[in-house]
mmCIF file of C-alpha atoms in Angstrom:
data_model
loop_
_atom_site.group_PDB
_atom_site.id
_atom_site.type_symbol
_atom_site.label_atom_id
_atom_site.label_comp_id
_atom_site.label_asym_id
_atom_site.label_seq_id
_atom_site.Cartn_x
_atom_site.Cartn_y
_atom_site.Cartn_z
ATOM 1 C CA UNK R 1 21.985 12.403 7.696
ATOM 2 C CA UNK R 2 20.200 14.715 5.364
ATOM 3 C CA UNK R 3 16.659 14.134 4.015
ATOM 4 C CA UNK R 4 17.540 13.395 0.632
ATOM 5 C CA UNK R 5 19.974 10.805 1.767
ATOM 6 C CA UNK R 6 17.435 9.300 3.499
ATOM 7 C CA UNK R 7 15.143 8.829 1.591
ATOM 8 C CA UNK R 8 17.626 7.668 -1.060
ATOM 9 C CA UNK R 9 18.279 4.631 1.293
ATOM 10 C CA UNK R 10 14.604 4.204 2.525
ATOM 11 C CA UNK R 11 13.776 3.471 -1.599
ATOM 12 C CA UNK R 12 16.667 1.457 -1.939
ATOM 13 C CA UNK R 13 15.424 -0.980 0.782
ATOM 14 C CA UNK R 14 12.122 -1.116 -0.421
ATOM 15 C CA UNK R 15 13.595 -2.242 -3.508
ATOM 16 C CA UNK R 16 15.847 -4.621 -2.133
ATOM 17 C CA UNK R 17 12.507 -5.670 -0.084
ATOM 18 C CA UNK R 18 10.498 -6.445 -2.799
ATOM 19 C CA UNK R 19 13.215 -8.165 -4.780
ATOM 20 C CA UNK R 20 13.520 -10.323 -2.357
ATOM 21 C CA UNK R 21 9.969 -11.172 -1.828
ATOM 22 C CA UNK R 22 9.998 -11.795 -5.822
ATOM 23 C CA UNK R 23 12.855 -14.011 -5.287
ATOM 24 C CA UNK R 24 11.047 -16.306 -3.117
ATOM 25 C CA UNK R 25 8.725 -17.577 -5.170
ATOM 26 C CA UNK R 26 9.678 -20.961 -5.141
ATOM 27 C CA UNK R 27 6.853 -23.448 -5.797
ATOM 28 C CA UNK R 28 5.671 -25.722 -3.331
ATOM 29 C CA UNK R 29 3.677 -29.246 -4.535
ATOM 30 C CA UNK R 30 0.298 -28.373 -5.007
ATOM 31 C CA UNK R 31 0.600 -25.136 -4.566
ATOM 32 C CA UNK R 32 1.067 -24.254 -8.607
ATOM 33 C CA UNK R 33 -3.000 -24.332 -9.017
ATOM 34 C CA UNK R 34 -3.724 -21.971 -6.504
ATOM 35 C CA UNK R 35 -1.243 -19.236 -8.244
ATOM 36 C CA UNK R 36 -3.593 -19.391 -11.688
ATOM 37 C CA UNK R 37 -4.794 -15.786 -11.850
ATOM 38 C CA UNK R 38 -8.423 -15.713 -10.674
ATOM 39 C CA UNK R 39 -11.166 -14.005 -12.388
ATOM 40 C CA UNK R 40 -13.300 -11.322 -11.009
ATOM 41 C CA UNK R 41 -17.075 -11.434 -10.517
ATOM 42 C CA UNK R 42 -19.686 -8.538 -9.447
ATOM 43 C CA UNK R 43 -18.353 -9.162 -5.817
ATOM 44 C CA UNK R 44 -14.860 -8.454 -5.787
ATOM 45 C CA UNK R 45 -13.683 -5.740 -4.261
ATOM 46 C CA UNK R 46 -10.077 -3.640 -3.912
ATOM 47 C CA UNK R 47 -7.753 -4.555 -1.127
ATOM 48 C CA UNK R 48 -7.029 -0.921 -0.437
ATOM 49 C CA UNK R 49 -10.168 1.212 -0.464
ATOM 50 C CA UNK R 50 -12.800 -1.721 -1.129
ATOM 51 C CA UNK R 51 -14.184 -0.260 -4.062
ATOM 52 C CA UNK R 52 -16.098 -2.865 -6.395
ATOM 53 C CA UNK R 53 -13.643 -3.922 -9.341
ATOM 54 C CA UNK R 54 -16.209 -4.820 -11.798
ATOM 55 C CA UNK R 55 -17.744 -1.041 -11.912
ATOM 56 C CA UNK R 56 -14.633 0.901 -13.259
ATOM 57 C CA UNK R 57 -12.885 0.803 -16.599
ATOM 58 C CA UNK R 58 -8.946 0.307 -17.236
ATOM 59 C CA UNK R 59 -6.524 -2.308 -16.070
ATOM 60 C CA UNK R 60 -7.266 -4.775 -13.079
ATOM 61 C CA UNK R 61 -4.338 -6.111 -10.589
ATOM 62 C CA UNK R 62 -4.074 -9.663 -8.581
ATOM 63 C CA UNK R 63 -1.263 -10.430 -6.604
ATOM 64 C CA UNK R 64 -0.981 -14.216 -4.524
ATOM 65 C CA UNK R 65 0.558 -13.719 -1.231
ATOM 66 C CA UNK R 66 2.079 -16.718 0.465
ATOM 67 C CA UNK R 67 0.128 -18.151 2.949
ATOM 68 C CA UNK R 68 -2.865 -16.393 1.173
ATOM 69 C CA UNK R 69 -5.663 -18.686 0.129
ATOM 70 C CA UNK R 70 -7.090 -16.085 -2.172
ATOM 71 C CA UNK R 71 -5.317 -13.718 -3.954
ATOM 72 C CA UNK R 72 -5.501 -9.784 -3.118
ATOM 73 C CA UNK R 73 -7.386 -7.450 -5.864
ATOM 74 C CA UNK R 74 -6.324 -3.857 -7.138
ATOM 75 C CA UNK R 75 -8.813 -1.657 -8.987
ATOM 76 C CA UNK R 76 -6.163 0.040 -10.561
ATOM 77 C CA UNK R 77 -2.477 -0.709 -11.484
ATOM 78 C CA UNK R 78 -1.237 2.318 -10.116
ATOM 79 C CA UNK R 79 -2.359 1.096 -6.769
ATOM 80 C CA UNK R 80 -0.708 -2.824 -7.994
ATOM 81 C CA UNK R 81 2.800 -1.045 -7.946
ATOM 82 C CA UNK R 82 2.580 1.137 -4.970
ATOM 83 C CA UNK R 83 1.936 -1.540 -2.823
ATOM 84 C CA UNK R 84 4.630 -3.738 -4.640
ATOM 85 C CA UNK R 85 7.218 -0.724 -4.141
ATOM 86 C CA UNK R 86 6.512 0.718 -0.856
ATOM 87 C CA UNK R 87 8.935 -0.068 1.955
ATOM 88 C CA UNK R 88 6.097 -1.053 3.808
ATOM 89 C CA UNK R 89 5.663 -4.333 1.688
ATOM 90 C CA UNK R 90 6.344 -6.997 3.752
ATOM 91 C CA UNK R 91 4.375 -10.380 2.596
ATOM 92 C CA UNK R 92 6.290 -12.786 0.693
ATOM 93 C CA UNK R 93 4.456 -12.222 -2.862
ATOM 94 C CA UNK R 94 4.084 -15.706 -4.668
ATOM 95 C CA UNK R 95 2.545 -14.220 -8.152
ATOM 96 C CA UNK R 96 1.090 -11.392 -9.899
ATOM 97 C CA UNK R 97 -1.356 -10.881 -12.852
ATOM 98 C CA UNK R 98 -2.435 -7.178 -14.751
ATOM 99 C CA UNK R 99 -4.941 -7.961 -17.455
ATOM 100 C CA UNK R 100 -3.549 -7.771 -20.930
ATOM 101 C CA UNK R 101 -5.476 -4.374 -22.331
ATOM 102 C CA UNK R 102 -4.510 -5.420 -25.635
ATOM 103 C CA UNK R 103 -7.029 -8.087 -25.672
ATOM 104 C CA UNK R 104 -9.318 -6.696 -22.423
ATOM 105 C CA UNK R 105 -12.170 -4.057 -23.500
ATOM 106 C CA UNK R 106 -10.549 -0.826 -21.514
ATOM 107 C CA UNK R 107 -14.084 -0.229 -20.373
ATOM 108 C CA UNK R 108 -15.247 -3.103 -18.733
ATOM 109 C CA UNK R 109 -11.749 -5.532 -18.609
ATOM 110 C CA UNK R 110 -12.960 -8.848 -17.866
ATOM 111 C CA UNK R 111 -10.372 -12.052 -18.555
ATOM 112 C CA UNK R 112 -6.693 -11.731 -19.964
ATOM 113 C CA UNK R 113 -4.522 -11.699 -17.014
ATOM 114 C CA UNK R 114 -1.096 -11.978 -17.757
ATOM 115 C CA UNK R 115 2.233 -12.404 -15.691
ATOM 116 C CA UNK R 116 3.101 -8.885 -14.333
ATOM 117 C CA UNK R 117 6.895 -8.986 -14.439
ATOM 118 C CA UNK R 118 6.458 -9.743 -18.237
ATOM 119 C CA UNK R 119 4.065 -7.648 -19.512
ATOM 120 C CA UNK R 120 4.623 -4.230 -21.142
ATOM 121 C CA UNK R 121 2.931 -1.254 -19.327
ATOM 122 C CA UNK R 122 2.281 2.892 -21.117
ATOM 123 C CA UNK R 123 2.604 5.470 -18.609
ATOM 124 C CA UNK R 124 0.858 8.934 -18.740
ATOM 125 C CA UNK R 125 -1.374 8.053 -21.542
ATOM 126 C CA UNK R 126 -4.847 10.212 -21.690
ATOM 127 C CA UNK R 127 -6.673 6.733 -20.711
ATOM 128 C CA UNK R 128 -8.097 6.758 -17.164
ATOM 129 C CA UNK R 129 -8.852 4.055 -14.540
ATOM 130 C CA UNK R 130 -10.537 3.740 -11.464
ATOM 131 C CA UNK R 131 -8.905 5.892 -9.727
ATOM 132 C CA UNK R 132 -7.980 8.884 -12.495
ATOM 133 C CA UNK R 133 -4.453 8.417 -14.478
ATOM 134 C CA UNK R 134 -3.654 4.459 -14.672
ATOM 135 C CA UNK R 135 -0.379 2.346 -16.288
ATOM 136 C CA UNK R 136 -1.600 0.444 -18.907
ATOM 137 C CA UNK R 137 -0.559 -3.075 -19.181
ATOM 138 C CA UNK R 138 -0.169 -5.172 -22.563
ATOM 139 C CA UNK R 139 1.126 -8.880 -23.161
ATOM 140 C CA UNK R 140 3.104 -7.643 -26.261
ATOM 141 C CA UNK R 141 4.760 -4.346 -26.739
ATOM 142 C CA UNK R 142 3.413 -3.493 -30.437
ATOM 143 C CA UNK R 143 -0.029 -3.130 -28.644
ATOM 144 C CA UNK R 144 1.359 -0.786 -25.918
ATOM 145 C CA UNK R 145 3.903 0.892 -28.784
ATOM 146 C CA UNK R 146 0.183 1.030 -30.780
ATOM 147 C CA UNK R 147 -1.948 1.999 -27.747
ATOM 148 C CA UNK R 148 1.079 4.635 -26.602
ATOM 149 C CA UNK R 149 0.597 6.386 -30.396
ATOM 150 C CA UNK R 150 -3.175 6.653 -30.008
ATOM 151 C CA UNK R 151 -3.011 7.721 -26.202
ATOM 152 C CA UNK R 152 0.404 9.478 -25.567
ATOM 153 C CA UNK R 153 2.702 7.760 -22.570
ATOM 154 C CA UNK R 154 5.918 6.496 -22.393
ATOM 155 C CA UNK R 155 6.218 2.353 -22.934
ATOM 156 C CA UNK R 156 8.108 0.771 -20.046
ATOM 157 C CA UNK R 157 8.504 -2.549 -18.600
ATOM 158 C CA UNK R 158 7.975 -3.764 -14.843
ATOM 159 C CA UNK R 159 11.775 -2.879 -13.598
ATOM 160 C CA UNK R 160 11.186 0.503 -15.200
ATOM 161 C CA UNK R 161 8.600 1.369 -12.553
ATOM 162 C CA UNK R 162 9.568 3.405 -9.922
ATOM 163 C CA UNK R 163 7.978 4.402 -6.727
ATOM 164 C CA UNK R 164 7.546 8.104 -7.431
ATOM 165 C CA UNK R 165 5.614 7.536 -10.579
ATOM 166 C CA UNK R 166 2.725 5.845 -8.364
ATOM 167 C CA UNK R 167 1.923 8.102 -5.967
ATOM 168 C CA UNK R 168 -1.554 7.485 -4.024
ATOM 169 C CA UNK R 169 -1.004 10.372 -1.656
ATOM 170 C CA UNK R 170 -3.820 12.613 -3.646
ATOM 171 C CA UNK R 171 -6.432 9.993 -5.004
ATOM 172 C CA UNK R 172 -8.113 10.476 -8.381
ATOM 173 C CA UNK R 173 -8.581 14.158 -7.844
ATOM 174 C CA UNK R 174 -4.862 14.860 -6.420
ATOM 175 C CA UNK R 175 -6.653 16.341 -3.483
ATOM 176 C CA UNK R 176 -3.407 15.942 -0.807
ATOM 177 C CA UNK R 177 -6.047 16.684 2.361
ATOM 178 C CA UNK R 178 -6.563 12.651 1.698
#
């Protein structure tokens, strides 16, 4: 089997991974309250490198596992999608929320959240996150077709995402030693 081939099919099961883990996200009774987005405080911190949410600018990410009493936190939605499209992704995920930027200050987002799988997200604008380049995320597409004008970046929505426009491997700086 060649490389390419490979990882052709290792990206194909990760989709078919985390379609499935959308799929399942049939509601339980009671359970509907505990998959409200949750707001952030000074306190919350990023599931992946712990940093503190509430001290960098751009987009914010949730997502409610099953089985999960509280939900996990990305500083960054480039982060959101990588762990939503990596093979690796094996939790049954129940919901997830990006904050709407179109009503969110892009320097200190606070409130807004919004279902991920509907909203409308800009890719490669100038606008940085917490971690360097971020995906914008917007309830309605005039504000990302708006913010996409001012900002450059190409408006897509959440199927349009693919794994190789989220790559962590660098950080912020691209350094690959990480």
């Amino acid at each position: 089997m060649t490389t390419c081939s490979c990882l052709t099919r290792r990206r194909a099961l990760g989709l078919a991974a985390f379609t499935v883990l959308l799929a399942a996200c049939g509601d339980k009774p009671g359970e509907a309250q505990s998959l409200a987005p949750v707001e952030i405080d000074r306190s919350t911190s990023c599931e992946l490198d712990g940093m503190l949410l509430s001290d960098y600018p751009g987009p914010k990410a949730q997502i409610h596992y099953a089985g999960q009493d509280k939900p996990a936190f990305f500083c960054d939605t480039v982060e959101l999608f990588n762990t939503l499209l990596a093979g690796e992704q094996v939790r049954p995920v129940r919901a997830v929320y990006v904050q709407d930027m179109g009503q969110a200050s892009w320097d200190e987002p606070k409130g807004h959240w919004i279902d991920a799988k509907a909203a409308v997200y800009v890719l490669g604008s100038k606008r940085h996150g917490s971690m360097g380049p971020t995906i914008a995320s917007f309830a309605q597409e005039a504000d990302a077709t708006r913010f996409a004008g001012e900002y450059g970046g190409k408006v897509l929505r959440f199927a349009d995402i693919k794994l190789d426009m989220v790559d962590l491997s660098g950080g912020a700086l691209h350094d690959t030693r990480m």
